[in-house]
Amino acid sequence: MADSLTDGPWQRFQDELAKLPAGELVVRLGEAVDSRMDDLMAAVERAATGTGNPQDAVVPAQDAVGLLAQARGELRRLTTTDPLTGLANRTLLVERLQEVFDSVPAGGNQPSLMVLNFDTFKFINDALGHDAGDAALAAVAERLVRTVGKPHLVARLGGGDFAILVEGVPAEETLQLTAKIRAVLETDIVVADVPVRVEASIGVRFGEAGLAAAQAVHDADMAMQAARSKGGGKVEFFVPTMQEVARQRVQLISELREAITFGGLQLRYQPVVQLPTGRIIGAEALVRWDHPHRGPMRPDAFLTAAESGGLMADLGRWVLQEAISQLGSWLPGMENPEAFKLHVNLSPDELRQRDLVALVRQLLADENVPAGNLAMEITEHAIMTGNSDTTRTLADFGALGVGLEIDDFGTGYSSISYLRNLPVDTAKIDRSLIQDVAGDPGQRDFVAAILQLIRAAGLNVVAEGVETREQADQLSALGCPLAQGFYFSRPVTAEQLTVLLQANAPLPAGN
Ligand code: C2E
Ligand code: MG
Ligand code: MG
């Protein structure tokens, strides 16, 4: 009988067991397998020591083959499934991708890979907790599976990243599928009783015969990043030039890091004036980068790179230091210093910094600047994508006496009732609303209504992007007290603003 233990299925079982890392079976297989294993081992033991029925070893030896098959199946399932959503994981996706790319029939439909990132996932996790984040991911997975259907494979890559292998359909159908996915994600999902947006950025890589699976994932991911950098909810298709764009972005980030550290940034200051007098009552600090090859760069060209490169906190700190120090040197020379406000923009990333308020308090103290001379400009988007620290930061700024303004008002949610619950004191009406205020009576009435609404909420108001005298006159007639824009002055250097402040003459200059 002992011979049967050294050959045949039992030997194969032992061989297979020996290949598994120590402890793997016990740790990774479920209890059912575990207890059957104990029975099996006990039977083997009895057979080997001659204490049991000699038949024992035969039965387990057969049993062992089934057990091994079950164990293999279970192991395979565990190593290819995402436990949270039950979807395929990256391992299975890559295996399937390679199989599919290796067997694209000549003239057949091109398989494609989509990578989806849920931009709001991090926000849900931060604001509502990890259980809510998990529930959101499970809900998203369920929607994707329902929308995509067979034979396509939906996988979770990790975090808020999903992927879909689309096979056997013409390219147009892949396009339709992206549209369907976006449509099905448009409905908010409810987690922890809160309805949340689940917008996804989608990158698509059409595959070809012989494409390496890892390359496809990399390319689709790059397309997704490109979609993401254009704002949430976009789709981008991989093109080889993306490689170059990504390389340039990486280079830009490293150059910007140097610029922040070694004095490559500058601030411009755009006057904020009183209407109708045109007297300067404040200024907005706007960052510029004097790039060694590209020349002066506007913030729109490098702030997204700063965000994606994790440089926003450092950049913001530099801006605050520079702006507050400049403010400290302007105030003593002014006739009416308490009326002057310097406006500084804060990005979503900066607002999430826990030590932001402490930093500002310190800088104000160092430069001997009263908190009331400083105002922070924040977009609604920054507040909506913030976390619990953001809300605390706003409250702390309010308590410190620093002004808080909603920038680009009229382009986001613009919910007055929401604003009333925040320690915000001013709304800055966006240029897009101002543009037609002089030409279009409908737009004038609209702006008039917005002004009324803002005032009724007890907020102060600034109109930004005023470019013509007609716009300035119209806003003045509507009772808008403050304005800013090219009509009065472009953003100027600190020295130029010093001259304007000393002249104390109305803007536009020469009027
Ligand atoms: P913003 O805060 O809404 O700033 C106003 C932008 O409109 C500025 O562009 C300004 O130059 C421009 N502008 C002012 N008046 C007019 C006008 O009459 N017509 C037109 N067409 N444009 C006008 P800029 O300096 O390129 O800044 C763009 C955005 O970059 C800013 O929008 C702000 O969101 C961000 N930004 C600028 N500086 C900083 C900074 O130091 N930190 C952060 N976090 N963001 C900044
Ligand atoms: Mg601003
Ligand atoms: Mg603005």
Coordinates of C-alpha atoms and ligand atoms in Angstrom, one line a residue:
M1 CA 0.0 0.0 0.0
A2 CA 2.9 2.3 0.9
D3 CA 4.0 2.2 -2.8
S4 CA 0.8 3.9 -3.9
L5 CA 1.9 6.9 -1.9
T6 CA 5.0 7.4 -4.0
D7 CA 3.6 7.4 -7.5
G8 CA 0.5 8.3 -9.5
P9 CA -1.9 11.0 -8.5
W10 CA -0.7 11.3 -5.0
Q11 CA 2.9 12.0 -6.1
R12 CA 1.6 14.6 -8.5
F13 CA -0.4 16.1 -5.6
Q14 CA 2.7 16.3 -3.5
D15 CA 4.7 17.7 -6.3
E16 CA 2.1 20.4 -6.8
L17 CA 2.0 21.1 -3.1
A18 CA 5.8 21.5 -3.0
K19 CA 5.5 24.2 -5.7
L20 CA 3.3 26.4 -3.6
P21 CA 5.0 28.9 -1.3
A22 CA 4.9 27.8 2.4
G23 CA 1.6 28.5 4.1
E24 CA -0.1 29.5 0.9
L25 CA -2.8 26.9 0.9
V26 CA -3.8 27.5 4.5
V27 CA -3.7 31.2 4.2
R28 CA -5.3 31.7 0.8
L29 CA -7.8 28.9 0.5
G30 CA -11.2 29.1 2.2
E31 CA -12.1 27.1 5.3
A32 CA -13.9 24.4 3.3
V33 CA -10.8 23.4 1.5
D34 CA -8.8 23.8 4.7
S35 CA -10.9 21.3 6.6
R36 CA -10.9 18.8 3.8
M37 CA -7.2 19.2 3.7
D38 CA -7.0 18.3 7.5
D39 CA -9.1 15.2 6.9
L40 CA -6.9 14.2 4.0
M41 CA -3.8 14.7 6.0
A42 CA -5.1 12.8 8.9
A43 CA -6.0 9.9 6.6
V44 CA -2.6 10.0 5.0
E45 CA -1.0 10.0 8.5
R46 CA -3.1 7.0 9.5
A47 CA -2.2 5.1 6.4
A48 CA 1.5 5.9 6.7
T49 CA 1.7 4.9 10.3
G50 CA -0.4 1.8 9.7
T51 CA -3.0 2.8 12.3
G52 CA -5.9 3.1 9.9
N53 CA -7.6 1.1 7.3
P54 CA -5.2 0.5 4.4
Q55 CA -7.9 1.7 2.0
D56 CA -7.6 5.2 3.6
A57 CA -4.7 6.1 1.4
V58 CA -6.4 5.1 -1.8
V59 CA -9.4 7.2 -1.2
P60 CA -7.5 10.3 -0.3
A61 CA -5.1 9.8 -3.2
Q62 CA -8.1 10.1 -5.6
D63 CA -9.6 12.8 -3.4
A64 CA -6.4 14.7 -3.6
V65 CA -6.6 15.2 -7.4
G66 CA -10.1 16.7 -7.0
L67 CA -8.9 18.8 -4.1
L68 CA -5.9 20.0 -6.0
A69 CA -8.1 21.0 -8.9
Q70 CA -10.4 22.8 -6.5
A71 CA -7.5 24.5 -4.9
R72 CA -6.1 25.5 -8.2
G73 CA -9.4 26.9 -9.3
E74 CA -9.8 28.8 -6.0
L75 CA -6.3 30.2 -6.2
R76 CA -6.8 31.3 -9.8
R77 CA -10.0 33.0 -8.8
L78 CA -8.3 34.8 -5.9
T79 CA -5.4 35.9 -8.0
T80 CA -7.5 37.2 -10.9
T81 CA -10.4 38.9 -9.2
D82 CA -10.7 42.2 -7.5
P83 CA -12.2 41.4 -4.1
L84 CA -14.1 44.6 -3.7
T85 CA -16.1 44.6 -7.0
G86 CA -15.8 41.0 -8.1
L87 CA -14.4 42.3 -11.4
A88 CA -11.4 40.9 -13.2
N89 CA -8.2 42.4 -11.9
R90 CA -5.2 43.7 -13.7
T91 CA -3.6 40.3 -14.0
L92 CA -6.6 38.7 -15.7
L93 CA -7.0 41.8 -17.9
V94 CA -3.4 41.7 -19.1
E95 CA -3.7 37.9 -19.8
R96 CA -6.8 38.4 -21.8
L97 CA -5.5 41.4 -23.7
Q98 CA -2.4 39.5 -24.8
E99 CA -4.6 36.5 -25.9
V100 CA -6.8 38.9 -27.9
F101 CA -3.9 40.9 -29.5
D102 CA -2.1 37.7 -30.4
S103 CA -5.1 36.3 -32.3
V104 CA -6.6 39.3 -34.1
P105 CA -7.9 37.8 -37.3
A106 CA -6.6 39.4 -40.6
G107 CA -9.2 42.0 -41.6
G108 CA -11.1 41.5 -38.4
N109 CA -12.4 44.1 -35.9
Q110 CA -9.7 45.8 -34.0
P111 CA -9.9 45.1 -30.2
S112 CA -9.5 48.2 -28.0
L113 CA -8.8 49.0 -24.5
M114 CA -10.5 51.7 -22.4
V115 CA -9.0 53.0 -19.2
L116 CA -11.4 54.9 -17.0
N117 CA -10.5 57.1 -14.0
F118 CA -13.2 58.4 -11.6
D119 CA -12.1 61.9 -10.8
T120 CA -14.5 62.2 -7.9
F121 CA -13.4 59.0 -6.2
K122 CA -10.7 60.6 -4.1
F123 CA -13.2 63.3 -3.0
I124 CA -15.7 60.7 -1.9
N125 CA -13.1 58.9 0.1
D126 CA -11.8 62.0 1.7
A127 CA -15.2 63.6 2.4
L128 CA -17.4 60.6 3.1
G129 CA -15.0 58.0 4.3
H130 CA -13.6 54.8 2.9
D131 CA -16.8 52.7 3.3
A132 CA -18.5 55.3 1.1
G133 CA -15.6 55.1 -1.4
D134 CA -15.9 51.3 -1.5
A135 CA -19.7 51.5 -2.0
A136 CA -19.2 54.0 -4.8
L137 CA -16.7 51.8 -6.6
A138 CA -19.0 48.8 -6.3
A139 CA -21.9 50.8 -7.7
V140 CA -19.7 52.0 -10.6
A141 CA -18.5 48.5 -11.3
E142 CA -22.1 47.3 -11.4
R143 CA -23.1 50.0 -13.8
L144 CA -20.2 49.3 -16.1
V145 CA -20.9 45.6 -16.3
R146 CA -24.5 46.3 -17.0
T147 CA -23.7 48.8 -19.8
V148 CA -20.8 47.0 -21.4
G149 CA -22.2 43.5 -21.6
K150 CA -20.6 40.4 -23.2
P151 CA -18.1 39.5 -24.7
H152 CA -16.2 42.5 -23.4
L153 CA -14.3 42.3 -20.1
V154 CA -14.6 44.9 -17.4
A155 CA -11.7 45.0 -14.9
R156 CA -10.6 47.1 -12.0
L157 CA -7.0 48.3 -12.1
G158 CA -6.9 49.7 -8.6
G159 CA -8.0 52.9 -6.8
G160 CA -10.6 54.7 -9.0
D161 CA -9.2 53.1 -12.2
F162 CA -11.2 50.7 -14.3
A163 CA -10.5 49.2 -17.7
I164 CA -12.6 47.6 -20.4
L165 CA -11.4 45.2 -23.1
V166 CA -13.7 45.7 -26.1
E167 CA -13.4 42.9 -28.7
G168 CA -15.1 41.7 -31.8
V169 CA -16.9 44.9 -32.7
P170 CA -16.3 47.6 -35.3
A171 CA -14.6 50.9 -34.2
E172 CA -17.9 52.8 -34.4
E173 CA -19.4 50.5 -31.8
T174 CA -16.5 51.2 -29.5
L175 CA -17.2 54.9 -29.9
Q176 CA -20.9 54.3 -29.2
L177 CA -19.9 52.3 -26.1
T178 CA -17.9 55.3 -24.7
A179 CA -21.0 57.5 -25.2
K180 CA -23.2 54.9 -23.5
I181 CA -20.8 54.7 -20.5
R182 CA -20.7 58.4 -20.1
A183 CA -24.5 58.5 -20.3
V184 CA -25.0 55.8 -17.7
L185 CA -22.5 57.6 -15.3
E186 CA -24.4 60.9 -15.6
T187 CA -26.9 59.8 -13.0
D188 CA -25.5 60.5 -9.5
I189 CA -25.0 57.5 -7.3
V190 CA -26.1 57.7 -3.7
V191 CA -23.5 56.8 -1.0
A192 CA -24.0 57.4 2.7
D193 CA -27.3 59.2 1.7
V194 CA -25.4 61.7 -0.3
P195 CA -25.8 61.9 -4.1
V196 CA -22.4 62.1 -5.8
R197 CA -21.3 62.7 -9.3
V198 CA -19.2 59.9 -10.8
E199 CA -17.8 61.6 -13.8
A200 CA -15.0 59.5 -15.5
S201 CA -12.1 60.5 -17.7
I202 CA -11.8 57.9 -20.4
G203 CA -8.7 57.0 -22.5
V204 CA -9.0 54.6 -25.5
R205 CA -6.3 52.6 -27.2
F206 CA -7.2 50.8 -30.4
G207 CA -5.1 47.6 -30.5
E208 CA -3.5 45.8 -33.4
A209 CA -2.3 42.3 -33.9
G210 CA 0.8 41.6 -31.9
L211 CA 0.5 44.7 -29.6
A212 CA 2.0 44.0 -26.2
A213 CA -0.7 44.1 -23.5
A214 CA 1.5 46.2 -21.1
Q215 CA 2.0 48.8 -23.9
A216 CA -1.8 48.9 -24.5
V217 CA -2.4 49.6 -20.9
H218 CA 0.3 52.3 -20.8
D219 CA -1.1 54.0 -23.9
A220 CA -4.7 53.9 -22.8
D221 CA -3.6 55.3 -19.5
M222 CA -1.8 58.1 -21.2
A223 CA -4.9 58.9 -23.2
M224 CA -6.9 58.9 -20.0
Q225 CA -4.4 61.4 -18.4
A226 CA -4.8 63.6 -21.5
A227 CA -8.6 63.4 -21.0
R228 CA -8.3 64.2 -17.4
S229 CA -6.1 67.3 -18.0
K230 CA -9.0 68.7 -20.1
G231 CA -11.3 68.6 -17.1
G232 CA -13.6 65.8 -15.9
G233 CA -15.9 63.7 -18.0
K234 CA -13.9 63.7 -21.3
V235 CA -12.8 60.9 -23.7
E236 CA -9.4 60.9 -25.5
F237 CA -8.1 58.4 -28.1
F238 CA -4.4 57.5 -27.9
V239 CA -2.3 59.0 -30.7
P240 CA 1.5 58.5 -30.7
T241 CA 2.1 62.2 -30.3
M242 CA 0.7 61.9 -26.7
Q243 CA 4.0 60.3 -25.8
E244 CA 5.8 63.5 -26.8
V245 CA 3.2 65.6 -25.0
A246 CA 3.6 63.5 -21.8
R247 CA 7.4 63.8 -22.1
Q248 CA 7.2 67.5 -22.4
R249 CA 4.8 67.7 -19.4
V250 CA 7.3 65.8 -17.3
Q251 CA 10.1 68.2 -18.4
L252 CA 7.9 71.2 -17.7
I253 CA 7.2 69.9 -14.2
S254 CA 10.9 69.5 -13.5
E255 CA 11.7 73.0 -14.9
L256 CA 8.9 74.5 -12.8
R257 CA 10.2 72.8 -9.7
E258 CA 13.5 74.6 -10.3
A259 CA 11.8 77.9 -11.1
I260 CA 9.9 77.8 -7.8
T261 CA 13.1 77.1 -5.9
F262 CA 15.5 79.4 -7.7
G263 CA 13.4 82.5 -8.3
G264 CA 12.0 81.9 -11.8
L265 CA 8.5 83.0 -10.9
Q266 CA 7.2 86.6 -10.7
L267 CA 4.0 88.3 -9.7
R268 CA 1.9 90.8 -11.7
Y269 CA -0.7 92.9 -10.0
Q270 CA -3.9 94.0 -11.6
P271 CA -5.6 96.9 -10.0
V272 CA -9.2 96.6 -8.6
V273 CA -11.0 99.9 -8.8
Q274 CA -14.0 101.6 -7.4
L275 CA -16.9 102.4 -9.7
P276 CA -17.5 105.0 -11.0
T277 CA -14.4 106.9 -9.8
G278 CA -11.8 104.5 -11.1
R279 CA -9.8 104.9 -7.9
I280 CA -7.5 101.9 -7.0
I281 CA -8.9 100.1 -4.0
G282 CA -6.9 96.9 -4.3
A283 CA -5.1 94.5 -6.6
E284 CA -5.1 90.9 -7.6
A285 CA -1.7 89.0 -7.6
L286 CA -1.3 86.9 -10.7
V287 CA 1.6 84.5 -11.1
R288 CA 3.9 84.5 -14.1
W289 CA 6.8 82.2 -15.1
D290 CA 9.6 83.6 -17.1
H291 CA 10.6 80.4 -18.8
P292 CA 14.2 80.2 -20.0
H293 CA 13.3 79.2 -23.5
R294 CA 9.6 79.8 -23.9
G295 CA 9.6 83.3 -22.4
P296 CA 6.9 84.7 -20.0
M297 CA 4.2 82.1 -19.4
R298 CA 0.6 82.7 -18.3
P299 CA -0.6 80.5 -15.4
D300 CA -3.1 78.5 -17.5
A301 CA 0.0 77.1 -19.3
F302 CA 1.7 75.8 -16.2
L303 CA -0.8 75.5 -13.3
T304 CA -2.2 72.1 -14.5
A305 CA 1.4 70.8 -14.7
A306 CA 2.0 72.2 -11.2
E307 CA -1.0 70.3 -10.0
S308 CA -0.3 67.0 -11.7
G309 CA 3.4 67.3 -10.6
G310 CA 2.4 67.9 -6.9
L311 CA 4.0 71.3 -7.0
M312 CA 1.0 73.4 -6.2
A313 CA 1.7 73.7 -2.4
D314 CA 5.2 75.0 -3.0
L315 CA 4.1 77.3 -5.8
G316 CA 1.3 78.7 -3.6
R317 CA 3.7 79.2 -0.7
W318 CA 6.0 81.2 -2.9
V319 CA 3.0 83.3 -4.2
L320 CA 1.8 84.0 -0.6
Q321 CA 5.3 85.0 0.6
E322 CA 5.9 87.3 -2.3
A323 CA 2.5 88.9 -2.3
I324 CA 2.3 89.5 1.5
S325 CA 5.8 90.9 1.6
Q326 CA 4.9 93.2 -1.3
L327 CA 1.7 94.2 0.5
G328 CA 3.8 95.0 3.6
S329 CA 5.9 97.4 1.7
W330 CA 3.0 99.2 0.0
L331 CA 0.7 99.7 3.1
P332 CA 2.9 102.3 5.0
G333 CA 3.0 104.6 2.1
M334 CA -0.8 104.7 1.6
E335 CA -3.1 107.5 2.7
N336 CA -5.9 105.1 3.5
P337 CA -4.2 101.7 4.1
E338 CA -7.1 100.0 5.8
A339 CA -9.2 100.2 2.6
F340 CA -6.7 98.5 0.4
K341 CA -7.0 94.7 -0.3
L342 CA -4.6 92.4 -2.0
H343 CA -6.3 89.5 -3.6
V344 CA -4.4 86.2 -3.9
N345 CA -5.7 83.1 -5.8
L346 CA -5.8 79.7 -4.0
S347 CA -5.9 76.4 -5.9
P348 CA -7.9 73.3 -4.7
D349 CA -4.6 71.7 -3.8
E350 CA -3.5 74.6 -1.6
L351 CA -6.9 74.6 0.1
R352 CA -6.3 71.0 1.2
Q353 CA -3.1 71.9 2.9
R354 CA -3.6 71.7 6.6
D355 CA -1.0 74.2 7.6
L356 CA -2.2 76.9 5.1
V357 CA -3.9 79.2 7.6
A358 CA -0.9 78.9 10.0
L359 CA 1.4 79.8 7.2
V360 CA -0.7 82.9 6.2
R361 CA -0.9 84.0 9.9
Q362 CA 2.9 83.8 10.2
L363 CA 3.5 85.6 7.0
L364 CA 1.1 88.4 8.0
A365 CA 2.8 88.7 11.4
D366 CA 6.3 88.7 9.8
E367 CA 5.4 91.5 7.4
N368 CA 3.3 93.4 9.9
V369 CA 0.2 93.3 7.7
P370 CA -3.3 93.3 9.2
A371 CA -5.4 90.3 8.0
G372 CA -8.1 92.6 6.7
N373 CA -5.7 93.8 3.9
L374 CA -5.6 90.3 2.4
A375 CA -8.3 88.4 0.5
M376 CA -8.2 84.9 -0.8
E377 CA -9.9 84.1 -4.2
I378 CA -11.3 80.6 -4.4
T379 CA -13.4 79.0 -7.2
E380 CA -16.5 77.1 -6.4
H381 CA -14.9 74.1 -8.0
A382 CA -12.1 74.2 -5.4
I383 CA -14.7 74.2 -2.6
M384 CA -16.7 71.4 -4.2
T385 CA -13.7 69.2 -4.7
G386 CA -12.3 69.9 -1.3
N387 CA -12.5 67.8 1.8
S388 CA -13.3 68.3 5.4
D389 CA -10.0 70.2 5.8
T390 CA -11.1 72.6 3.2
T391 CA -14.2 73.7 5.1
R392 CA -12.1 74.1 8.3
T393 CA -9.5 76.1 6.4
L394 CA -12.2 78.5 5.1
A395 CA -13.6 78.9 8.6
D396 CA -10.2 79.5 10.0
F397 CA -9.4 82.2 7.4
G398 CA -12.7 83.8 8.3
A399 CA -11.8 83.8 12.0
L400 CA -8.4 85.2 11.2
G401 CA -10.0 88.1 9.4
V402 CA -8.7 87.4 6.0
G403 CA -11.3 88.1 3.2
L404 CA -12.7 85.2 1.2
E405 CA -14.0 85.6 -2.3
I406 CA -15.7 83.3 -4.8
D407 CA -13.8 83.7 -8.1
D408 CA -15.3 83.2 -11.5
F409 CA -18.8 83.5 -10.0
G410 CA -21.4 82.5 -12.6
T411 CA -19.4 79.7 -14.2
G412 CA -19.9 77.0 -11.6
Y413 CA -22.8 76.0 -9.4
S414 CA -23.3 79.6 -8.3
S415 CA -25.6 78.5 -5.5
I416 CA -26.2 81.5 -3.4
S417 CA -27.8 79.5 -0.6
Y418 CA -24.7 77.4 -0.5
L419 CA -22.4 80.4 -0.4
R420 CA -24.4 81.8 2.5
N421 CA -23.3 78.9 4.6
L422 CA -19.6 79.6 3.9
P423 CA -17.6 82.4 5.5
V424 CA -17.3 84.0 2.1
D425 CA -17.7 87.8 1.9
T426 CA -17.3 88.7 -1.8
A427 CA -18.4 87.2 -5.1
K428 CA -16.3 88.1 -8.2
I429 CA -18.5 88.0 -11.3
D430 CA -16.8 86.1 -14.2
R431 CA -15.8 87.9 -17.4
S432 CA -18.1 85.6 -19.5
L433 CA -21.1 87.3 -17.8
I434 CA -19.6 90.8 -18.2
Q435 CA -18.8 90.5 -21.9
D436 CA -22.2 91.4 -23.3
V437 CA -23.4 93.5 -20.5
A438 CA -23.3 96.7 -22.6
G439 CA -24.5 95.3 -25.9
D440 CA -27.3 92.8 -25.0
P441 CA -30.2 94.0 -22.9
G442 CA -31.0 90.5 -21.9
Q443 CA -27.6 90.0 -20.5
R444 CA -27.7 93.4 -18.8
D445 CA -30.9 92.3 -17.0
F446 CA -29.3 89.0 -16.1
V447 CA -26.3 90.7 -14.6
A448 CA -28.6 93.1 -12.8
A449 CA -30.4 90.1 -11.3
I450 CA -27.2 88.5 -10.2
L451 CA -26.0 91.7 -8.6
Q452 CA -29.2 91.9 -6.7
L453 CA -29.0 88.3 -5.6
I454 CA -25.4 88.7 -4.4
R455 CA -26.3 91.8 -2.5
A456 CA -29.3 90.2 -0.9
A457 CA -27.1 87.5 0.4
G458 CA -25.1 90.2 2.1
L459 CA -22.0 89.7 -0.1
N460 CA -19.8 92.3 -1.7
V461 CA -19.2 92.1 -5.4
V462 CA -16.4 92.7 -7.9
A463 CA -16.9 92.5 -11.7
E464 CA -13.9 91.1 -13.5
G465 CA -12.7 91.2 -17.1
V466 CA -14.1 94.7 -17.8
E467 CA -12.6 95.6 -21.2
T468 CA -14.5 98.6 -22.4
R469 CA -15.8 101.9 -21.2
E470 CA -19.3 100.9 -22.1
Q471 CA -19.1 97.8 -19.9
A472 CA -17.7 99.9 -17.0
D473 CA -20.5 102.5 -17.4
Q474 CA -23.2 99.8 -17.6
L475 CA -21.9 98.0 -14.5
S476 CA -21.7 101.3 -12.7
A477 CA -25.3 102.1 -13.6
L478 CA -26.3 98.8 -12.2
G479 CA -24.7 99.7 -8.9
C480 CA -21.7 97.4 -9.1
P481 CA -19.3 98.9 -6.7
L482 CA -15.9 97.4 -7.8
A483 CA -14.3 96.3 -11.0
Q484 CA -11.2 95.0 -12.6
G485 CA -10.1 94.5 -16.2
F486 CA -8.0 95.5 -19.1
Y487 CA -10.0 98.7 -19.5
F488 CA -8.7 100.0 -16.3
S489 CA -5.3 98.4 -16.3
R490 CA -3.6 95.2 -17.4
P491 CA -1.7 93.2 -14.7
V492 CA 1.5 95.3 -14.1
T493 CA 4.7 94.8 -12.2
A494 CA 5.0 95.7 -8.5
E495 CA 7.1 98.8 -9.5
Q496 CA 4.5 99.9 -11.9
L497 CA 1.7 99.5 -9.4
T498 CA 3.8 101.4 -6.8
V499 CA 3.8 104.3 -9.3
L500 CA 0.1 104.1 -9.9
L501 CA -0.6 104.0 -6.1
Q502 CA 1.6 107.0 -5.5
A503 CA -0.1 109.0 -8.3
N504 CA -3.4 108.1 -6.7
A505 CA -5.1 109.1 -9.9
P506 CA -8.2 107.4 -11.4
L507 CA -7.9 104.6 -13.9
P508 CA -7.8 104.3 -16.8
A509 CA -4.7 106.5 -16.7
G510 CA -5.0 109.6 -18.8
N511 CA -8.8 109.8 -18.6
Ligands
C2E1 P1 -8.5 84.6 -12.3 O1 -8.2 84.5 -10.9 O2 -9.9 84.6 -12.7 O3 -7.7 85.9 -12.9 C1 -8.2 86.7 -13.8 C2 -7.6 86.4 -15.2 O4 -8.2 87.2 -16.2 C3 -6.1 86.8 -15.2 O5 -5.5 85.9 -16.2 C4 -6.1 88.2 -15.8 O6 -4.9 88.5 -16.5 C5 -7.2 88.0 -16.8 N1 -7.9 89.3 -17.1 C6 -8.0 90.4 -16.2 N2 -8.7 91.3 -16.8 C7 -9.1 90.9 -18.0 C8 -9.8 91.4 -19.2 O7 -10.3 92.6 -19.1 N3 -10.0 90.6 -20.3 C9 -9.4 89.4 -20.3 N4 -9.6 88.7 -21.5 N5 -8.7 88.9 -19.3 C10 -8.6 89.6 -18.2 P2 -4.1 85.1 -15.8 O8 -3.2 86.0 -15.1 O9 -3.7 84.5 -17.0 O10 -4.6 84.0 -14.8 C11 -5.5 83.0 -15.1 C12 -5.9 82.2 -13.9 O11 -4.8 81.5 -13.3 C13 -6.5 83.1 -12.8 O12 -7.8 83.4 -13.1 C14 -6.3 82.2 -11.6 O13 -7.4 81.2 -11.6 C15 -5.1 81.4 -12.0 N6 -4.0 82.1 -11.2 C16 -3.3 83.2 -11.5 N7 -2.3 83.4 -10.6 C17 -2.5 82.4 -9.7 C18 -1.8 82.2 -8.4 O14 -0.9 82.9 -8.0 N8 -2.2 81.1 -7.7 C19 -3.2 80.3 -8.2 N9 -3.5 79.2 -7.4 N10 -3.8 80.5 -9.3 C20 -3.5 81.6 -10.1
MG2 MG -8.7 85.4 -9.4
MG3 MG -11.6 85.0 -12.1

